[in-house]
PDB file of C-alpha atoms in Angstrom:
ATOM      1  CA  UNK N   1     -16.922 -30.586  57.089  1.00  0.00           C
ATOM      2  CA  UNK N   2     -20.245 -28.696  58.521  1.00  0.00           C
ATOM      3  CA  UNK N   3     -23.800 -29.178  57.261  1.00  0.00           C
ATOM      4  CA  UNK N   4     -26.514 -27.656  58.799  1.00  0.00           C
ATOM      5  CA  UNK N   5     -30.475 -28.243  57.711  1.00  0.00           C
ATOM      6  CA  UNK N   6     -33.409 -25.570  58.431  1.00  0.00           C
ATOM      7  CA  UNK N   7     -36.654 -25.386  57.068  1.00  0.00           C
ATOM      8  CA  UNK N   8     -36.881 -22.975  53.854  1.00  0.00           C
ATOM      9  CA  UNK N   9     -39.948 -21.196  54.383  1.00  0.00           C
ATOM     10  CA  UNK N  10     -42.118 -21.067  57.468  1.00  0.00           C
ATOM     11  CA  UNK N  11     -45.442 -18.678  57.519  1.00  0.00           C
ATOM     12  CA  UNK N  12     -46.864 -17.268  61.297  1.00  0.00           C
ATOM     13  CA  UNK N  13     -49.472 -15.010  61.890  1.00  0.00           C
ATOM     14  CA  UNK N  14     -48.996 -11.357  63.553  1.00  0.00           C
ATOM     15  CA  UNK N  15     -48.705 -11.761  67.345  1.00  0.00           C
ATOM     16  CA  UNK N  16     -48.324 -15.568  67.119  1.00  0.00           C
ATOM     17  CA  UNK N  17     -45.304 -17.664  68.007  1.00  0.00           C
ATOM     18  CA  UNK N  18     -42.804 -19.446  65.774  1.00  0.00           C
ATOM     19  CA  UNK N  19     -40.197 -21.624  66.214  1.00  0.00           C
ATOM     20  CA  UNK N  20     -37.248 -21.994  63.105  1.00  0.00           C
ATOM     21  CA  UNK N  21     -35.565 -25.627  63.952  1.00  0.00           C
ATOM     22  CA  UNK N  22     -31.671 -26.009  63.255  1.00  0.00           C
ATOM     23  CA  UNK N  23     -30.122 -29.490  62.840  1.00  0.00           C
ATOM     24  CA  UNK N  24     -26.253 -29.784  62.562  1.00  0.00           C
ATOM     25  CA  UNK N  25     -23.254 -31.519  62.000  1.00  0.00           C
ATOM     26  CA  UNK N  26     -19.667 -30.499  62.430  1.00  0.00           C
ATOM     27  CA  UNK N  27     -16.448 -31.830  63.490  1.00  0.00           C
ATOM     28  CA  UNK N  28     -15.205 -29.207  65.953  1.00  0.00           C
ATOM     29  CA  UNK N  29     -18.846 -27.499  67.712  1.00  0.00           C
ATOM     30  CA  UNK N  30     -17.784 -24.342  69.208  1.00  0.00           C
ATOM     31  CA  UNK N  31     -21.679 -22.950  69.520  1.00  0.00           C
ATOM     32  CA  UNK N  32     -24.365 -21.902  67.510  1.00  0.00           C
ATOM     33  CA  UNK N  33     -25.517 -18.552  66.298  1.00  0.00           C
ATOM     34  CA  UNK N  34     -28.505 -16.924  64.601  1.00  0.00           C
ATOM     35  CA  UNK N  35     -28.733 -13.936  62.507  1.00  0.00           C
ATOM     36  CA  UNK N  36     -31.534 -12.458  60.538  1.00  0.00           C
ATOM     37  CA  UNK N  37     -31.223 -11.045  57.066  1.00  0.00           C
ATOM     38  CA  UNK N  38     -34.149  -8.611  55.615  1.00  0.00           C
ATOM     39  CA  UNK N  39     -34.272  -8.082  51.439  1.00  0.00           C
ATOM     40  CA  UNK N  40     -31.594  -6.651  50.504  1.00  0.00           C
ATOM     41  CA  UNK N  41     -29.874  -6.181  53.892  1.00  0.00           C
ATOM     42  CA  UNK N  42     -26.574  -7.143  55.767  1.00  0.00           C
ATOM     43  CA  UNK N  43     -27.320 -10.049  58.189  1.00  0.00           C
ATOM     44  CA  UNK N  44     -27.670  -8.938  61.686  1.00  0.00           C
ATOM     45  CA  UNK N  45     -26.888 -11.103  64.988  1.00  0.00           C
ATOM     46  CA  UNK N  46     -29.667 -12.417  67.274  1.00  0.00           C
ATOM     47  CA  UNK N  47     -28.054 -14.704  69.088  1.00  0.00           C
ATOM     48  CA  UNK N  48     -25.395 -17.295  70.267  1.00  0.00           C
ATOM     49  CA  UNK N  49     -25.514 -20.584  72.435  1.00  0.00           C
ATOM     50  CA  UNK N  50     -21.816 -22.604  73.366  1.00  0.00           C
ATOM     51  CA  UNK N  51     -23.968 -24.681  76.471  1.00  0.00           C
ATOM     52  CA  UNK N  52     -27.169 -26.034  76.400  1.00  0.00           C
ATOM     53  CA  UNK N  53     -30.231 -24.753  77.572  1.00  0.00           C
ATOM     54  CA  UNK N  54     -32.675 -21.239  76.529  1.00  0.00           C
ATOM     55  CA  UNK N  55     -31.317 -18.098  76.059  1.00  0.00           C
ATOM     56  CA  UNK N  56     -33.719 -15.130  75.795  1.00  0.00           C
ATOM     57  CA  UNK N  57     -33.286 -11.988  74.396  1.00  0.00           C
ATOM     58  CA  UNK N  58     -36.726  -9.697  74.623  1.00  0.00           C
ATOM     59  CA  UNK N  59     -39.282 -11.303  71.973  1.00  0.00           C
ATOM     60  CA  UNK N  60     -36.208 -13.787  70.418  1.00  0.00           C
ATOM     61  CA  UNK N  61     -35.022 -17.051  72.663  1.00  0.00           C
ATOM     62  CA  UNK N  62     -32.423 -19.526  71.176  1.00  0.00           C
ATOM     63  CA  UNK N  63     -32.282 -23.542  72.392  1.00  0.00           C
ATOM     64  CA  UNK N  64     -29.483 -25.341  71.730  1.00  0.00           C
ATOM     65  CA  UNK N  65     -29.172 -29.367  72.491  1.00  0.00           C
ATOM     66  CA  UNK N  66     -25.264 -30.334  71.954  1.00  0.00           C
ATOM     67  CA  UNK N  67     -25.977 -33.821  72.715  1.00  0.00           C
ATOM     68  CA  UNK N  68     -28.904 -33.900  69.760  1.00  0.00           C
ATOM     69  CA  UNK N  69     -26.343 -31.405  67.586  1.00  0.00           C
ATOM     70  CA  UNK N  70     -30.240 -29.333  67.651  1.00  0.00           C
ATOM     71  CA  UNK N  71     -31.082 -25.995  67.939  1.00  0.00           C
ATOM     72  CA  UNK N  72     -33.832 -23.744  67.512  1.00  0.00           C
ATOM     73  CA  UNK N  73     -34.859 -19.858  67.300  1.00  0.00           C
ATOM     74  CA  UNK N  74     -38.144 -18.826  68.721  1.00  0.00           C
ATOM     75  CA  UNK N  75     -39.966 -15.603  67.687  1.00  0.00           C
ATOM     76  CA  UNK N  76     -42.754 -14.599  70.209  1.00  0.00           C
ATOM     77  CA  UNK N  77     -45.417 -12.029  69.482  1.00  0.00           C
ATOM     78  CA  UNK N  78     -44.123 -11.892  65.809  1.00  0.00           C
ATOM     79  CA  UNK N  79     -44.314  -8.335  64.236  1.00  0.00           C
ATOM     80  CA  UNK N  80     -44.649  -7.806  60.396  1.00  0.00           C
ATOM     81  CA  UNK N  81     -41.304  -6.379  60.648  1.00  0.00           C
ATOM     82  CA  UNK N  82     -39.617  -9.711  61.834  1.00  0.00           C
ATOM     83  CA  UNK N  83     -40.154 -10.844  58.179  1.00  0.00           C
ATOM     84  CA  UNK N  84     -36.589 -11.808  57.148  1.00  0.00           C
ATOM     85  CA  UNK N  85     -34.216 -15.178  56.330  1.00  0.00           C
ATOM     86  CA  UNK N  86     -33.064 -16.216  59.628  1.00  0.00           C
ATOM     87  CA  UNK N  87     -30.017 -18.362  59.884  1.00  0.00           C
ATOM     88  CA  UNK N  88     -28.333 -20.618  61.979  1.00  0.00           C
ATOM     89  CA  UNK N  89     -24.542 -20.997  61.966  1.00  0.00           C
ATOM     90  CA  UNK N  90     -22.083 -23.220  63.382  1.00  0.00           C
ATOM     91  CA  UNK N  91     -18.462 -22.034  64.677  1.00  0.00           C
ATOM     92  CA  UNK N  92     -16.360 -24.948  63.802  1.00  0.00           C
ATOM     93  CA  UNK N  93     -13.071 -25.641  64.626  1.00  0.00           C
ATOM     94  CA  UNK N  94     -11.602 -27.694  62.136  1.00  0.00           C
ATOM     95  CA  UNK N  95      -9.484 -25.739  60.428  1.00  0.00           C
ATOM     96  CA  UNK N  96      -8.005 -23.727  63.625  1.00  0.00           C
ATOM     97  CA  UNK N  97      -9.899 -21.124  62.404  1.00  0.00           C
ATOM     98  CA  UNK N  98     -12.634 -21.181  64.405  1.00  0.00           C
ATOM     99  CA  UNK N  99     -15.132 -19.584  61.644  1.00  0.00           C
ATOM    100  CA  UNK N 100     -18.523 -19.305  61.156  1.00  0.00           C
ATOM    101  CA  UNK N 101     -20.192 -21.434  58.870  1.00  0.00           C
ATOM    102  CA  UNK N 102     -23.896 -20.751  57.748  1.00  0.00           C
ATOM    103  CA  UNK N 103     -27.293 -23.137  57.021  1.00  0.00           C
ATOM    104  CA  UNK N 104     -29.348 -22.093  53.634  1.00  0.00           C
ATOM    105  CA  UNK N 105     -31.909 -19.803  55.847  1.00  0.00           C
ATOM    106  CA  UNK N 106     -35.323 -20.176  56.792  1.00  0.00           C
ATOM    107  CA  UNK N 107     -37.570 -17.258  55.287  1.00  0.00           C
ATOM    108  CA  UNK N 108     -40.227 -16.323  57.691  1.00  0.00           C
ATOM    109  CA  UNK N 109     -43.386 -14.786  55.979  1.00  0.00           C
ATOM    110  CA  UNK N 110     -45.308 -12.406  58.858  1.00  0.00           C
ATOM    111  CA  UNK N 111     -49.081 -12.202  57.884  1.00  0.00           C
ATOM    112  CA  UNK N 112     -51.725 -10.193  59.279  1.00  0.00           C
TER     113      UNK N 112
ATOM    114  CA  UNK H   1     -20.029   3.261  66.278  1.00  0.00           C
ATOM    115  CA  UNK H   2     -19.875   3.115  62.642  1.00  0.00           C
ATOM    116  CA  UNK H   3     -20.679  -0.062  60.907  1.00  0.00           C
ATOM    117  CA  UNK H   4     -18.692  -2.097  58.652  1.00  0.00           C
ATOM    118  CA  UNK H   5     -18.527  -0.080  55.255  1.00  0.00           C
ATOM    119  CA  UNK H   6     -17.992  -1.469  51.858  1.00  0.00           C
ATOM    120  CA  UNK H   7     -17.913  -0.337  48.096  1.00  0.00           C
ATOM    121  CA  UNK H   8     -19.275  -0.282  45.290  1.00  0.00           C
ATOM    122  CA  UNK H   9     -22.806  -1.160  46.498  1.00  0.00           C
ATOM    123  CA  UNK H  10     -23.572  -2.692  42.953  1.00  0.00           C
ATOM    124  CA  UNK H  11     -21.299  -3.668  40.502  1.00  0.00           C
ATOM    125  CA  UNK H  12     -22.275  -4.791  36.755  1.00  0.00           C
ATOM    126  CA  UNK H  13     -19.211  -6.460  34.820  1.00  0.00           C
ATOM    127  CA  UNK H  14     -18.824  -9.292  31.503  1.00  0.00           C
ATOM    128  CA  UNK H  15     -17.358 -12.086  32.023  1.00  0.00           C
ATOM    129  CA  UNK H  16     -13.701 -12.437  32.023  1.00  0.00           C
ATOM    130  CA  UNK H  17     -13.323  -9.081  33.218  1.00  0.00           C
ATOM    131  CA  UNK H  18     -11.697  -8.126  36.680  1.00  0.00           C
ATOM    132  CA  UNK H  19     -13.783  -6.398  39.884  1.00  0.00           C
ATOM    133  CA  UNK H  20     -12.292  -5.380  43.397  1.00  0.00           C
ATOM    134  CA  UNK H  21     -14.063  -4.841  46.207  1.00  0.00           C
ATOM    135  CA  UNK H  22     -13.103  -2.461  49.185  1.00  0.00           C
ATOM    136  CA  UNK H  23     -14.263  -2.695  53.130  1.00  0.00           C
ATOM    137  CA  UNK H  24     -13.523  -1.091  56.508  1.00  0.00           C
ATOM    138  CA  UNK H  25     -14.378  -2.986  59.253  1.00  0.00           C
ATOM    139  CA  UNK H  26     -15.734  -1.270  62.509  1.00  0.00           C
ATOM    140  CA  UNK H  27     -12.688  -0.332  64.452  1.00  0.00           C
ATOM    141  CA  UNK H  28     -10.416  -1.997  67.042  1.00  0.00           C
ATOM    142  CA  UNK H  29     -11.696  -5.473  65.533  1.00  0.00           C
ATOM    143  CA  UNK H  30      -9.062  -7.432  64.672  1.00  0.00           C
ATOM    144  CA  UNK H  31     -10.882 -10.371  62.479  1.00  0.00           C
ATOM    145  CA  UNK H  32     -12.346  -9.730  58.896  1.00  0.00           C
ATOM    146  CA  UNK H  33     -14.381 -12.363  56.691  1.00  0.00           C
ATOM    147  CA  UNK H  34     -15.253 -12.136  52.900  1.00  0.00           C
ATOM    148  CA  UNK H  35     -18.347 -14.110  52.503  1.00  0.00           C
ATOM    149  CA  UNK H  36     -20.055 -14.892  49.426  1.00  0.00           C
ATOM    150  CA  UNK H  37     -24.117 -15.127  49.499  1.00  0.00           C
ATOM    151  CA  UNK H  38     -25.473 -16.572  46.044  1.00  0.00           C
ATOM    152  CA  UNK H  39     -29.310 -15.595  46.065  1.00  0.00           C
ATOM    153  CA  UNK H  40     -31.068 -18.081  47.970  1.00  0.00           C
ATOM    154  CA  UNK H  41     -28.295 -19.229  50.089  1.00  0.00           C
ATOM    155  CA  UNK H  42     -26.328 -18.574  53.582  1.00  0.00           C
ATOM    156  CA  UNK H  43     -23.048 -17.072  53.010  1.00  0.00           C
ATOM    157  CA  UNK H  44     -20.254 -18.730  52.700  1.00  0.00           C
ATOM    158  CA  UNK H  45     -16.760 -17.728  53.918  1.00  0.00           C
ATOM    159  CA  UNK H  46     -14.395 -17.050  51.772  1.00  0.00           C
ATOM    160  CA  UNK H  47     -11.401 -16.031  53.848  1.00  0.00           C
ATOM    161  CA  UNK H  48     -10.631 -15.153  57.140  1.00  0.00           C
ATOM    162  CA  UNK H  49      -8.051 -12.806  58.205  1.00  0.00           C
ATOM    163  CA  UNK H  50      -6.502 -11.981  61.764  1.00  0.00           C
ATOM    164  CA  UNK H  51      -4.749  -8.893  61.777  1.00  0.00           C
ATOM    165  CA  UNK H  52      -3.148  -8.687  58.108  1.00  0.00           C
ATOM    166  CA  UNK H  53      -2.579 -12.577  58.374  1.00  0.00           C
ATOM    167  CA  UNK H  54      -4.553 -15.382  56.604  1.00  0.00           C
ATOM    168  CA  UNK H  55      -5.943 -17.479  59.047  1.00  0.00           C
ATOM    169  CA  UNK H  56      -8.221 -19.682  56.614  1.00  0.00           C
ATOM    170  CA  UNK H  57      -8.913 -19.203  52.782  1.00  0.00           C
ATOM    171  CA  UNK H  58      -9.393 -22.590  52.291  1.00  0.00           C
ATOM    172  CA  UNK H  59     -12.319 -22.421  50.531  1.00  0.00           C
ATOM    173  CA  UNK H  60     -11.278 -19.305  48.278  1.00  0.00           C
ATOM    174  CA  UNK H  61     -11.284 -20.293  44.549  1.00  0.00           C
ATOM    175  CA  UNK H  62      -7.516 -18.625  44.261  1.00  0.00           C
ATOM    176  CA  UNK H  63      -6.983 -19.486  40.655  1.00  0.00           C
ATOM    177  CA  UNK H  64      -9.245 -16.243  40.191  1.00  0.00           C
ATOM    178  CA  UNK H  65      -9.869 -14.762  43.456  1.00  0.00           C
ATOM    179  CA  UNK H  66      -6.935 -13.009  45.797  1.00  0.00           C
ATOM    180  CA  UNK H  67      -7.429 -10.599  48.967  1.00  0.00           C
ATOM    181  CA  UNK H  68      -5.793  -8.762  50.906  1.00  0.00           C
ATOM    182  CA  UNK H  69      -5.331  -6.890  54.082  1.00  0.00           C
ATOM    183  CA  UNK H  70      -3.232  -4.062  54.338  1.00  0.00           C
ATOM    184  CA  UNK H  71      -2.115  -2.608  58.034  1.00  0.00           C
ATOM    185  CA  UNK H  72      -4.536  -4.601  59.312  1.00  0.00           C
ATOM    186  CA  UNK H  73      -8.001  -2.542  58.826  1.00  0.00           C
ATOM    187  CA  UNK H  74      -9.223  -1.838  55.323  1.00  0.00           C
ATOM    188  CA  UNK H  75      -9.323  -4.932  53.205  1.00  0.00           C
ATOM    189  CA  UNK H  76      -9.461  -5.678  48.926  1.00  0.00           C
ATOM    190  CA  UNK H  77     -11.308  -9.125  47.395  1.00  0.00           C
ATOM    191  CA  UNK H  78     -10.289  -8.894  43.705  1.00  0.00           C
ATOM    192  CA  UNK H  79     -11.987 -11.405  41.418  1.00  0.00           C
ATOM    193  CA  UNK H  80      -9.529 -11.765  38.265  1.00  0.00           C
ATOM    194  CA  UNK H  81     -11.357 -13.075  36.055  1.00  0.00           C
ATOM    195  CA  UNK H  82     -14.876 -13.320  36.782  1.00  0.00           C
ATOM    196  CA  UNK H  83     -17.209 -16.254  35.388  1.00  0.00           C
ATOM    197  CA  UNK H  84     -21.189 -16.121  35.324  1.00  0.00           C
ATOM    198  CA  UNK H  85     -21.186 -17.963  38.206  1.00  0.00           C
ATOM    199  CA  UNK H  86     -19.245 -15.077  40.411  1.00  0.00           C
ATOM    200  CA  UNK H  87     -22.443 -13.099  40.272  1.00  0.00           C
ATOM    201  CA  UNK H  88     -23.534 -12.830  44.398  1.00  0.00           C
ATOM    202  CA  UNK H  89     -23.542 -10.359  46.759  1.00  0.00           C
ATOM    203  CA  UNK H  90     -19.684 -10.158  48.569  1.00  0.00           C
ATOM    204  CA  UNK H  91     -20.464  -9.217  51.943  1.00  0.00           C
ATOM    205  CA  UNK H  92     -17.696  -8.238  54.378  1.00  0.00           C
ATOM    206  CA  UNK H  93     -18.024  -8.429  58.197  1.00  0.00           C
ATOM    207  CA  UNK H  94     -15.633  -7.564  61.167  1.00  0.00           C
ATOM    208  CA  UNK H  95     -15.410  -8.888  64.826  1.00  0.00           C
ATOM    209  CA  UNK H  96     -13.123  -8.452  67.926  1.00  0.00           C
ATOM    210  CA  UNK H  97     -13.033 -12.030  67.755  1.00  0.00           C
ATOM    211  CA  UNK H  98     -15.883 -14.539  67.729  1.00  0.00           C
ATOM    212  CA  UNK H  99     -19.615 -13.329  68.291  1.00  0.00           C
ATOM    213  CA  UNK H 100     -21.069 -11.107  66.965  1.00  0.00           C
ATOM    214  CA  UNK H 101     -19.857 -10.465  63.786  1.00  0.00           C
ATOM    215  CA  UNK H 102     -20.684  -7.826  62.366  1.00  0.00           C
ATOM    216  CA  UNK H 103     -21.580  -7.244  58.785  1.00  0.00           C
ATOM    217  CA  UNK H 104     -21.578  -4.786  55.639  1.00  0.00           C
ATOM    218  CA  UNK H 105     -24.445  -4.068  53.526  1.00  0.00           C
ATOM    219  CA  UNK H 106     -22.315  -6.064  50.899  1.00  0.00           C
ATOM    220  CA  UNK H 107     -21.485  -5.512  46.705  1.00  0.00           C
ATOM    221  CA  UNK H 108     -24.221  -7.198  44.358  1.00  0.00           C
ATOM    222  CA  UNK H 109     -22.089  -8.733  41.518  1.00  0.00           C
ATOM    223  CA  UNK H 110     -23.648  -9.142  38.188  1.00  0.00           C
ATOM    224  CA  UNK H 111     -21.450 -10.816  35.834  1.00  0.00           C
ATOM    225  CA  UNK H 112     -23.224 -11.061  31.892  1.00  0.00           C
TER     226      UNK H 112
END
């Protein structure tokens, strides 16, 4: 099976820097993705890493360490807007399927 | 392009009654995934088709729940019937295969 752990809740301040940590385990690691999810609102994709190493997407980067089955999303000059449950997900293997399979979400609070 | 579309938006039922649930996934993608997202939690997949074929619905409760995909685009999750426990938002998404996926606005389920 997959299990993934994140923190539940982080807090940052406006314009600061966060980083949302993303511990796995699975059978058949095809990569890791991240999607955010505002109140109420369909969960939208950020990002995806299959090798290690930093991928960086404007303010968002995503780390991924295969050999620590680690990962992280980082949030630079956070905006109130990036409030949201951010995810990390797996895409596993084991069935054949090769599906998506998704951590409990950390909710970032933005403060002023 | 237009997003994934699904209906109703909200849905309030009694237990032991029967819902279905429509979407229409962004066109020319090929793979479609039911995912259920109790309040608090990451979604979890449901089923997973390719084309109109099954790939996975191994974790799809299929004493009560069915789906289908007809012609290979628009797609029915039918919950037959529903228990307390059912109530979650159903959230469809659509891919060409792999990342992104990309996701509905999903059906809040309330059974009483």
């Amino acid at each position: 099976g997959q299990s993934l752990e994140q923190p539940s809740e982080v807090t940052a301040v406006e314009g600061a820097i966060v980083q949302i940590n993303c511990t796995y385990q699975t059978s058949g690691f095809y990569g890791l993705s991240w999607y955010q999810q505002h109140d109420g609102g369909a969960p939208t994709f950020l990002s995806y890493n299959a090798l290690d190493g930093l991928e960086e997407t404007g303010r968002f980067s995503s780390f991924l360490s295969r050999s620590d089955s680690y990962g992280y999303l980082l949030l630079q000059e956070l905006q109130m807007k990036d409030s949201a449950s951010y995810f990390c997900a797996v895409r596993d293997s084991q069935t054949g399927a090769n599906n998506l399979f998704f951590g409990t979400g950390t909710r970032l609070t933005v403060i002023p | 392009e237009a997003g994934v579309a699904q209906s109703p938006r909200y849905k309030i039922i009694e237990k032991r009654q029967s819902v279905a649930f429509w979407c229409n996934p962004i066109s020319g993608h090929a793979t479609l995934y039911w995912y259920q997202q109790i309040l608090g939690q990451g979604p979890k997949l449901l089923i997973q088709f390719q084309n109109n074929g099954v790939v996975d619905d191994s974790q799809l409760p299929k004493d009560r729940f069915s789906a289908e995909r007809l012609k290979g685009v628009d797609s029915t999750l039918k919950i037959q019937p529903a228990k307390l426990e059912d109530s979650a938002v159903y959230l469809c998404a659509s891919s060409r295969g792999g990342e992104p996926l990309h996701f509905g606005n999903g059906t809040r389920l309330t059974v009483t």
